[in-house]
Tab-separated table of C-alpha atoms in Angstrom:
chain	number	residue	atom	x	y	z
E	778	MET	CA	5.150	2.293	15.186
E	779	LYS	CA	7.468	5.226	15.975
E	780	LYS	CA	6.581	6.860	12.676
E	781	ARG	CA	2.864	6.467	13.431
E	782	ARG	CA	3.305	8.059	16.861
E	783	ALA	CA	5.257	10.933	15.357
E	784	LEU	CA	2.521	11.451	12.765
E	785	ARG	CA	-0.195	11.494	15.440
E	786	SER	CA	1.839	13.970	17.463
E	787	SER	CA	2.307	16.180	14.405
E	788	ARG	CA	-1.405	16.097	13.532
E	789	ALA	CA	-2.217	17.177	17.084
E	790	LYS	CA	-0.899	20.626	16.127
E	791	LYS	CA	-4.203	21.364	14.381
E	792	LEU	CA	-6.393	20.457	17.346
E	793	GLY	CA	-8.428	23.432	18.463
E	794	LEU	CA	-7.325	25.703	15.619
E	795	ALA	CA	-9.808	27.653	13.534
E	796	PRO	CA	-10.710	26.415	10.017
E	797	GLY	CA	-8.296	27.801	7.475
E	798	SER	CA	-5.290	27.687	9.823
E	799	VAL	CA	-2.269	26.856	7.674
E	800	VAL	CA	-0.190	24.298	9.586
E	801	TYR	CA	2.166	21.707	8.118
E	802	ILE	CA	1.601	18.401	9.899
E	803	GLY	CA	3.856	16.115	7.854
E	804	LEU	CA	7.104	14.427	8.899
E	805	LYS	CA	9.383	16.061	6.321
E	806	GLY	CA	9.915	19.350	8.103
E	807	ASP	CA	13.688	19.137	7.616
E	808	ARG	CA	13.384	19.988	3.905
E	809	ASP	CA	14.402	23.530	3.014
E	810	LEU	CA	12.281	25.492	0.599
E	811	LYS	CA	13.289	25.307	-3.055
E	812	ILE	CA	11.343	27.048	-5.797
E	813	ASP	CA	11.668	26.390	-9.526
E	814	LEU	CA	9.932	28.347	-12.256
E	815	ILE	CA	9.726	26.721	-15.676
E	816	ARG	CA	8.349	29.241	-18.150
E	817	TYR	CA	7.693	28.022	-21.668
E	818	ASN	CA	5.736	28.316	-24.878
E	819	ALA	CA	5.951	26.610	-28.272
E	820	ASP	CA	9.139	28.518	-29.187
E	821	GLN	CA	11.226	28.730	-26.029
E	822	VAL	CA	11.661	27.522	-22.467
E	823	GLU	CA	13.363	29.069	-19.453
E	824	GLU	CA	14.048	27.585	-16.029
E	825	LEU	CA	14.721	29.781	-12.974
E	826	LYS	CA	15.466	28.885	-9.358
E	827	PHE	CA	14.621	30.830	-6.187
E	828	ASN	CA	14.799	30.466	-2.405
E	829	SER	CA	11.712	32.589	-1.687
E	830	PRO	CA	8.394	33.022	-3.500
E	831	ASN	CA	8.339	36.769	-4.181
E	832	PRO	CA	11.092	36.832	-6.854
E	833	GLY	CA	9.484	33.850	-8.585
E	834	LEU	CA	6.034	35.415	-8.545
E	835	LYS	CA	7.410	38.555	-10.204
E	836	LYS	CA	8.786	36.429	-13.061
E	837	ILE	CA	5.406	34.989	-14.018
E	838	GLU	CA	4.420	36.223	-17.473
E	839	THR	CA	1.236	36.135	-19.487
E	840	GLY	CA	1.397	34.539	-22.908
E	841	SER	CA	3.502	31.645	-21.597
E	842	VAL	CA	2.830	28.644	-19.384
E	843	ASN	CA	4.300	29.263	-15.933
E	844	TRP	CA	5.035	26.121	-13.904
E	845	LEU	CA	5.958	27.170	-10.368
E	846	ILE	CA	7.313	24.265	-8.303
E	847	PHE	CA	7.500	24.494	-4.499
E	848	ASN	CA	9.646	21.828	-2.823
E	849	GLY	CA	9.241	21.816	0.963
E	850	LEU	CA	6.071	22.647	2.897
E	851	LYS	CA	7.357	23.490	6.360
E	852	ASN	CA	7.623	27.195	5.460
E	853	VAL	CA	3.903	27.841	5.626
E	854	LYS	CA	4.381	31.623	5.535
E	855	GLU	CA	5.748	31.352	1.998
E	856	VAL	CA	2.826	29.139	1.015
E	857	GLU	CA	0.430	31.730	2.449
E	858	THR	CA	2.256	34.415	0.473
E	859	VAL	CA	1.563	32.530	-2.756
E	860	GLY	CA	-2.071	32.015	-1.775
E	861	LYS	CA	-2.587	35.719	-1.094
E	862	HIS	CA	-0.841	36.661	-4.332
E	863	PHE	CA	-3.309	34.588	-6.363
E	864	GLY	CA	-6.355	35.373	-4.212
E	865	MET	CA	-6.805	31.862	-2.831
E	866	SER	CA	-9.074	31.196	0.148
E	867	ASN	CA	-7.525	30.191	3.470
E	868	LEU	CA	-9.319	26.832	3.341
E	869	ASP	CA	-7.680	25.990	0.016
E	870	VAL	CA	-4.255	27.150	1.225
E	871	GLU	CA	-4.722	24.985	4.333
E	872	ASP	CA	-5.170	21.871	2.173
E	873	LEU	CA	-1.866	22.528	0.395
E	874	VAL	CA	0.137	21.746	3.551
E	875	ASN	CA	-2.307	19.437	5.345
E	876	THR	CA	-0.777	16.036	4.593
E	877	ALA	CA	-3.747	14.311	6.273
E	878	GLN	CA	-6.033	15.668	3.572
E	879	ARG	CA	-7.390	12.924	1.339
E	880	PRO	CA	-7.148	13.394	-2.448
E	881	ALA	CA	-9.697	16.037	-3.367
E	882	LEU	CA	-10.731	18.543	-6.019
E	883	ASN	CA	-11.828	22.099	-5.142
E	884	THR	CA	-12.955	24.418	-7.898
E	885	ASN	CA	-14.042	28.023	-8.378
E	886	GLU	CA	-14.035	30.466	-11.254
E	887	ALA	CA	-10.453	31.704	-10.815
E	888	TYR	CA	-8.509	28.548	-9.984
E	889	LEU	CA	-8.675	24.810	-9.365
E	890	VAL	CA	-7.021	22.961	-6.448
E	891	LEU	CA	-6.215	19.274	-6.779
E	892	ILE	CA	-4.734	17.141	-3.976
E	893	MET	CA	-3.024	13.820	-4.748
E	894	LYS	CA	-0.673	11.347	-3.070
E	895	MET	CA	2.577	10.195	-4.618
E	896	LEU	CA	3.228	6.607	-3.473
E	897	SER	CA	6.398	4.587	-3.953
E	898	TYR	CA	8.542	1.889	-2.371
E	899	ASP	CA	11.972	2.891	-1.117
E	900	LYS	CA	15.103	0.774	-1.432
E	901	ASP	CA	14.058	-1.256	1.633
E	902	PHE	CA	10.645	-1.950	0.065
E	903	VAL	CA	8.881	0.275	2.616
E	904	LEU	CA	5.866	2.179	1.306
E	905	SER	CA	6.279	5.952	1.424
E	906	SER	CA	3.713	8.649	0.683
E	907	GLU	CA	4.174	12.257	-0.375
E	908	HIS	CA	1.551	14.990	-0.383
E	909	VAL	CA	1.316	16.655	-3.821
E	910	SER	CA	-0.926	19.619	-4.606
E	911	PHE	CA	-1.767	21.340	-7.884
E	912	VAL	CA	-3.202	24.840	-8.214
E	913	LEU	CA	-4.312	25.548	-11.763
E	914	PHE	CA	-4.795	29.028	-13.216
E	915	LYS	CA	-5.405	30.106	-16.787
E	916	ASP	CA	-1.717	30.487	-17.693
E	917	SER	CA	-0.027	29.042	-14.628
E	918	LEU	CA	0.270	25.845	-12.645
E	919	ILE	CA	1.690	25.735	-9.126
E	920	THR	CA	2.751	22.401	-7.635
E	921	PHE	CA	3.558	21.881	-3.971
E	922	HIS	CA	5.715	18.932	-2.870
E	923	GLU	CA	6.883	17.835	0.561
E	924	SER	CA	10.420	17.225	-0.720
E	925	ASP	CA	12.557	17.777	-3.796
E	926	ARG	CA	12.233	14.273	-5.212
E	927	GLU	CA	12.294	14.150	-8.998
E	928	GLU	CA	9.089	12.259	-9.741
E	929	PHE	CA	8.279	14.689	-12.548
E	930	GLN	CA	11.703	14.770	-14.163
E	931	SER	CA	10.362	13.071	-17.287
E	932	ILE	CA	7.858	15.929	-17.740
E	933	LYS	CA	10.632	18.481	-17.291
E	934	ASP	CA	12.718	16.659	-19.916
E	935	ARG	CA	9.816	16.696	-22.366
E	936	ILE	CA	9.476	20.442	-21.885
E	937	GLN	CA	13.204	21.078	-22.267
E	938	MET	CA	13.581	18.889	-25.365
E	939	ASN	CA	10.215	19.899	-26.840
E	940	THR	CA	8.998	16.320	-27.232
E	941	GLY	CA	5.372	15.349	-27.018
E	942	ARG	CA	2.506	17.836	-26.745
E	943	VAL	CA	3.413	19.731	-23.554
E	944	ARG	CA	5.065	22.771	-25.153
E	945	SER	CA	2.157	23.286	-27.563
E	946	LYS	CA	-0.529	23.006	-24.876
E	947	GLY	CA	-1.626	25.110	-21.933
E	948	SER	CA	-1.299	24.820	-18.178
E	949	ASP	CA	-4.321	22.498	-18.014
E	950	TYR	CA	-2.549	19.922	-20.181
E	951	LEU	CA	0.548	20.256	-17.983
E	952	MET	CA	-1.571	19.378	-14.946
E	953	TYR	CA	-2.980	16.381	-16.815
E	954	ALA	CA	0.550	15.220	-17.734
E	955	LEU	CA	1.637	15.428	-14.083
E	956	MET	CA	-1.465	13.561	-12.924
E	957	ASP	CA	-0.837	10.919	-15.567
E	958	SER	CA	2.739	10.544	-14.305
E	959	ILE	CA	1.494	9.916	-10.763
E	960	VAL	CA	-1.020	7.325	-11.988
E	961	ASP	CA	1.757	5.629	-13.996
E	962	HIS	CA	3.701	5.390	-10.722
E	963	TYR	CA	0.662	3.623	-9.259
E	964	PHE	CA	0.959	0.914	-11.914
E	965	GLN	CA	4.616	0.360	-10.959
E	966	LEU	CA	3.595	0.342	-7.315
E	967	MET	CA	0.983	-2.340	-7.924
E	968	GLU	CA	3.539	-4.478	-9.756
E	969	SER	CA	5.822	-4.250	-6.718
E	970	LEU	CA	2.920	-5.061	-4.402
E	971	THR	CA	2.033	-8.092	-6.524
E	972	ASP	CA	5.654	-9.260	-6.300
E	973	LYS	CA	5.527	-8.921	-2.513
E	974	THR	CA	2.263	-10.868	-2.415
E	975	GLU	CA	3.661	-13.676	-4.551
E	976	ALA	CA	6.838	-13.813	-2.451
E	977	LEU	CA	4.698	-14.099	0.673
E	978	GLU	CA	2.702	-16.876	-0.962
E	979	ASP	CA	5.938	-18.808	-1.557
E	980	LYS	CA	6.888	-18.192	2.060
E	981	ILE	CA	3.606	-19.666	3.269
E	982	PHE	CA	4.255	-22.903	1.384
E	983	ASP	CA	7.832	-23.000	2.681
E	984	ASN	CA	7.800	-24.821	6.011
E	985	LYS	CA	10.947	-22.973	7.077
E	986	GLY	CA	9.469	-19.494	6.758
E	987	ARG	CA	6.071	-19.568	8.434
E	988	GLU	CA	7.023	-18.014	11.767
E	989	ASN	CA	6.241	-14.377	10.899
E	990	VAL	CA	3.783	-14.935	8.061
E	991	THR	CA	0.803	-13.554	10.001
E	992	ASP	CA	2.675	-10.320	10.755
E	993	ASP	CA	3.750	-10.050	7.108
E	994	ILE	CA	0.179	-10.493	5.896
E	995	GLN	CA	-1.078	-7.844	8.322
E	996	ALA	CA	1.628	-5.420	7.174
E	997	LEU	CA	0.694	-6.066	3.547
E	998	LYS	CA	-2.982	-5.431	4.312
E	999	LYS	CA	-2.089	-2.091	5.911
E	1000	GLU	CA	-0.010	-1.120	2.861
E	1001	LEU	CA	-2.901	-1.959	0.554
E	1002	LEU	CA	-5.266	0.085	2.730
E	1003	ARG	CA	-2.977	3.131	2.394
E	1004	ILE	CA	-2.900	2.659	-1.370
E	1005	ARG	CA	-6.691	2.372	-1.561
E	1006	ARG	CA	-7.091	5.585	0.432
E	1007	ALA	CA	-4.809	7.382	-2.019
E	1008	VAL	CA	-6.222	5.963	-5.261
E	1009	ASN	CA	-9.946	5.391	-4.761
E	1010	PRO	CA	-10.862	9.109	-4.451
E	1011	LEU	CA	-9.243	9.704	-7.852
E	1012	ASN	CA	-12.096	7.842	-9.501
E	1013	GLU	CA	-14.503	10.567	-8.404
E	1014	ILE	CA	-11.965	13.340	-9.119
E	1015	THR	CA	-11.283	12.267	-12.701
E	1016	THR	CA	-15.011	11.769	-13.266
E	1017	ARG	CA	-15.565	15.400	-12.304
E	1018	LEU	CA	-12.605	16.680	-14.332
E	1019	LYS	CA	-13.719	15.056	-17.576
E	1020	THR	CA	-17.149	16.741	-17.352
E	1021	LEU	CA	-16.268	19.926	-15.455
E	1022	GLU	CA	-17.611	23.129	-16.991
E	1023	SER	CA	-14.676	25.486	-16.482
E	1024	ASP	CA	-12.692	27.936	-18.578
E	1025	LEU	CA	-9.552	26.466	-17.005
E	1026	LEU	CA	-9.919	23.171	-18.887
E	1027	THR	CA	-10.114	22.883	-22.655
E	1028	ASP	CA	-12.289	20.294	-24.359
E	1029	LYS	CA	-9.171	18.499	-25.622
E	1030	THR	CA	-7.701	18.230	-22.146
E	1031	GLN	CA	-10.983	16.847	-20.855
E	1032	GLU	CA	-10.710	14.105	-23.478
E	1033	TYR	CA	-7.325	13.233	-22.011
E	1034	MET	CA	-8.959	13.237	-18.572
E	1035	LYS	CA	-11.326	10.539	-19.832
E	1036	ASP	CA	-8.309	8.385	-20.686
E	1037	LEU	CA	-6.822	9.127	-17.265
E	1038	HIS	CA	-10.118	8.099	-15.676
E	1039	ASP	CA	-9.825	4.731	-17.434
E	1040	HIS	CA	-6.272	4.313	-16.103
E	1041	VAL	CA	-7.436	5.065	-12.575
E	1042	GLY	CA	-10.122	2.411	-13.000
E	1043	GLN	CA	-7.457	-0.107	-14.024
E	1044	VAL	CA	-5.385	0.716	-10.951
E	1045	ILE	CA	-8.441	0.261	-8.732
E	1046	GLU	CA	-9.048	-3.134	-10.355
E	1047	LEU	CA	-5.444	-4.109	-9.583
E	1048	ILE	CA	-5.946	-2.973	-5.999
E	1049	GLU	CA	-9.055	-5.114	-5.625
E	1050	MET	CA	-7.273	-8.064	-7.233
E	1051	ASN	CA	-4.396	-7.756	-4.771
E	1052	ARG	CA	-6.878	-7.332	-1.935
E	1053	GLU	CA	-8.482	-10.664	-2.834
E	1054	MET	CA	-5.046	-12.272	-3.117
E	1055	ILE	CA	-3.987	-11.011	0.314
E	1056	TRP	CA	-7.199	-12.177	1.950
E	1057	GLY	CA	-6.682	-15.488	0.168
E	1058	LEU	CA	-3.186	-15.679	1.654
E	1059	MET	CA	-4.607	-15.317	5.152
E	1060	ASP	CA	-7.158	-18.060	4.505
E	1061	MET	CA	-4.468	-20.250	2.965
E	1062	HIS	CA	-2.144	-19.674	5.910
E	1063	MET	CA	-4.856	-20.531	8.433
E	1064	THR	CA	-5.813	-23.629	6.424
E	1065	LEU	CA	-2.209	-24.852	6.370
E	1066	LEU	CA	-1.900	-24.237	10.110
E	1067	SER	CA	-5.140	-26.131	10.664
E	1068	ASN	CA	-3.942	-29.020	8.487
E	1069	LYS	CA	-0.669	-29.139	10.357
E	1070	MET	CA	-2.537	-29.209	13.663
E	1071	ASN	CA	-4.813	-31.952	12.329
E	1072	GLU	CA	-1.761	-34.023	11.405
E	1073	VAL	CA	-0.400	-33.627	14.907
E	1074	MET	CA	-3.755	-34.500	16.467
E	1075	LYS	CA	-4.099	-37.527	14.159
E	1076	MET	CA	-0.714	-38.843	15.203
E	1077	LEU	CA	-1.479	-38.313	18.884
E	1078	THR	CA	-4.850	-40.023	18.448
E	1079	ILE	CA	-3.219	-43.039	16.761
E	1080	ILE	CA	-0.650	-43.316	19.555
E	1081	SER	CA	-3.415	-43.085	22.174
E	1082	THR	CA	-5.480	-45.692	20.312
E	1083	ILE	CA	-2.529	-48.107	20.235
E	1084	PHE	CA	-2.052	-47.809	23.974
E	1085	ILE	CA	-5.725	-48.364	24.843
E	1086	PRO	CA	-5.675	-52.205	24.394
E	1087	LEU	CA	-2.190	-52.379	25.903
E	1088	SER	CA	-3.432	-50.508	28.970
E	1089	PHE	CA	-6.420	-52.835	29.098
E	1090	VAL	CA	-4.206	-55.962	29.112
E	1091	ALA	CA	-1.762	-54.449	31.577
E	1092	GLY	CA	-4.666	-53.409	33.811
E	1093	ILE	CA	-6.076	-56.931	33.914
E	1094	TYR	CA	-2.778	-58.468	34.925
E	1095	GLY	CA	-2.089	-55.746	37.394
E	1096	MET	CA	-5.110	-56.575	39.572
E	1097	ASN	CA	-3.147	-59.199	41.590
E	1098	PHE	CA	-6.033	-61.626	42.225
E	1099	GLU	CA	-4.919	-64.781	44.001
E	1100	HIS	CA	-6.259	-67.308	41.506
E	1101	MET	CA	-4.817	-66.125	38.164
E	1102	PRO	CA	-3.283	-69.191	36.522
E	1103	GLU	CA	-1.116	-67.129	34.146
E	1104	LEU	CA	0.810	-65.674	37.048
E	1105	GLU	CA	2.321	-69.070	37.890
E	1106	PHE	CA	3.295	-69.915	34.304
E	1107	LYS	CA	7.047	-69.663	33.754
E	1108	TYR	CA	6.894	-67.792	30.404
E	1109	ALA	CA	3.675	-65.810	31.032
E	1110	TYR	CA	5.491	-62.448	31.153
E	1111	PHE	CA	7.182	-62.949	27.802
E	1112	ILE	CA	3.996	-64.305	26.213
E	1113	LEU	CA	2.119	-61.205	27.418
E	1114	LEU	CA	4.760	-58.903	25.928
E	1115	GLY	CA	4.490	-60.809	22.667
E	1116	VAL	CA	0.696	-60.436	22.632
E	1117	MET	CA	1.071	-56.715	23.236
E	1118	GLY	CA	3.593	-56.411	20.397
E	1119	LEU	CA	1.294	-58.369	18.105
E	1120	LEU	CA	-1.565	-56.039	18.971
E	1121	ILE	CA	0.605	-53.050	18.008
E	1122	ILE	CA	1.534	-54.628	14.673
E	1123	VAL	CA	-2.075	-55.565	13.845
E	1124	MET	CA	-3.327	-52.068	14.687
E	1125	LEU	CA	-0.585	-50.339	12.665
E	1126	PHE	CA	-1.388	-52.603	9.718
E	1127	TYR	CA	-5.087	-51.718	10.047
E	1128	PHE	CA	-4.361	-47.973	10.231
E	1129	ARG	CA	-2.107	-48.235	7.222
E	1130	ARG	CA	-4.766	-50.068	5.230
E	1131	LYS	CA	-7.286	-47.360	6.088
E	1132	LYS	CA	-4.710	-44.759	4.976
E	1133	TRP	CA	-4.680	-43.107	8.382
E	1134	LEU	CA	-0.897	-43.357	8.373
């Protein structure tokens, strides 16, 4: 709840501002800016580190693939500097730091802007989201991250060790490889979500752990909604990328985009499957609660039914009429108690035979 309030407060910074105003509205404003430049071709690779964009921009060379990595988005002036250097529009630069922006694809003749969300569970199994942006040029790819987490370390290792196709391909293939890495993370995320769903299912059937099940189901539904918001737009994005007529994407890379589109479809299927499971958990939980209540009501009804004839007998002999011969009989009280006990036994036997007990 505190995190949601902080996010609403941060997003309020954009209220009333003109379109194209570059304002970071995320919650990771404590991250300092770190810039890496990985420059490579089929024969060599070089990695450089900077604390400001200008030195890194001067190191970009033609004839090589230039991967410029920005970690930290709070320094919007530096982001604007990069945008001006490459001739980007203010609206596109705004999306790079607007963490509320849904995944999207913006294209023009000179560059391509792609917005995605990196989702993962932390060590406490809390879902976290990071805003990731790609800006693709003919020989360069710029990625913007909220923090310096190493989600793309495997891609960096492939470049350094010259394994796979990355070193022999262009910047468009690099963008595809990074997108594919994010989608692979989605598969791991869905496995973790499925584990949480199955654990919650076990909790529902465990009589000792039903107290907070409704809250757990609601939290799981909210997590799934966040995942759907991050993944579902990728279906449209990858559909566009695999058919986009642009000099920035080669035909071979677009074939890889078709494969990525299939992977996104699989993730969406897993999301829908988990959605049905979670809704099923709510129905199952409510059914079990209803059954438990029915058991309680059945027991109370049986007890009430047993006492109806006893109350009837007691009511008759509590009327105190003068001429009631049983009142003068020495053992009438004990006989009446015996009749009442016999009634209880007969009724319990009848209920048992009807399988009501």
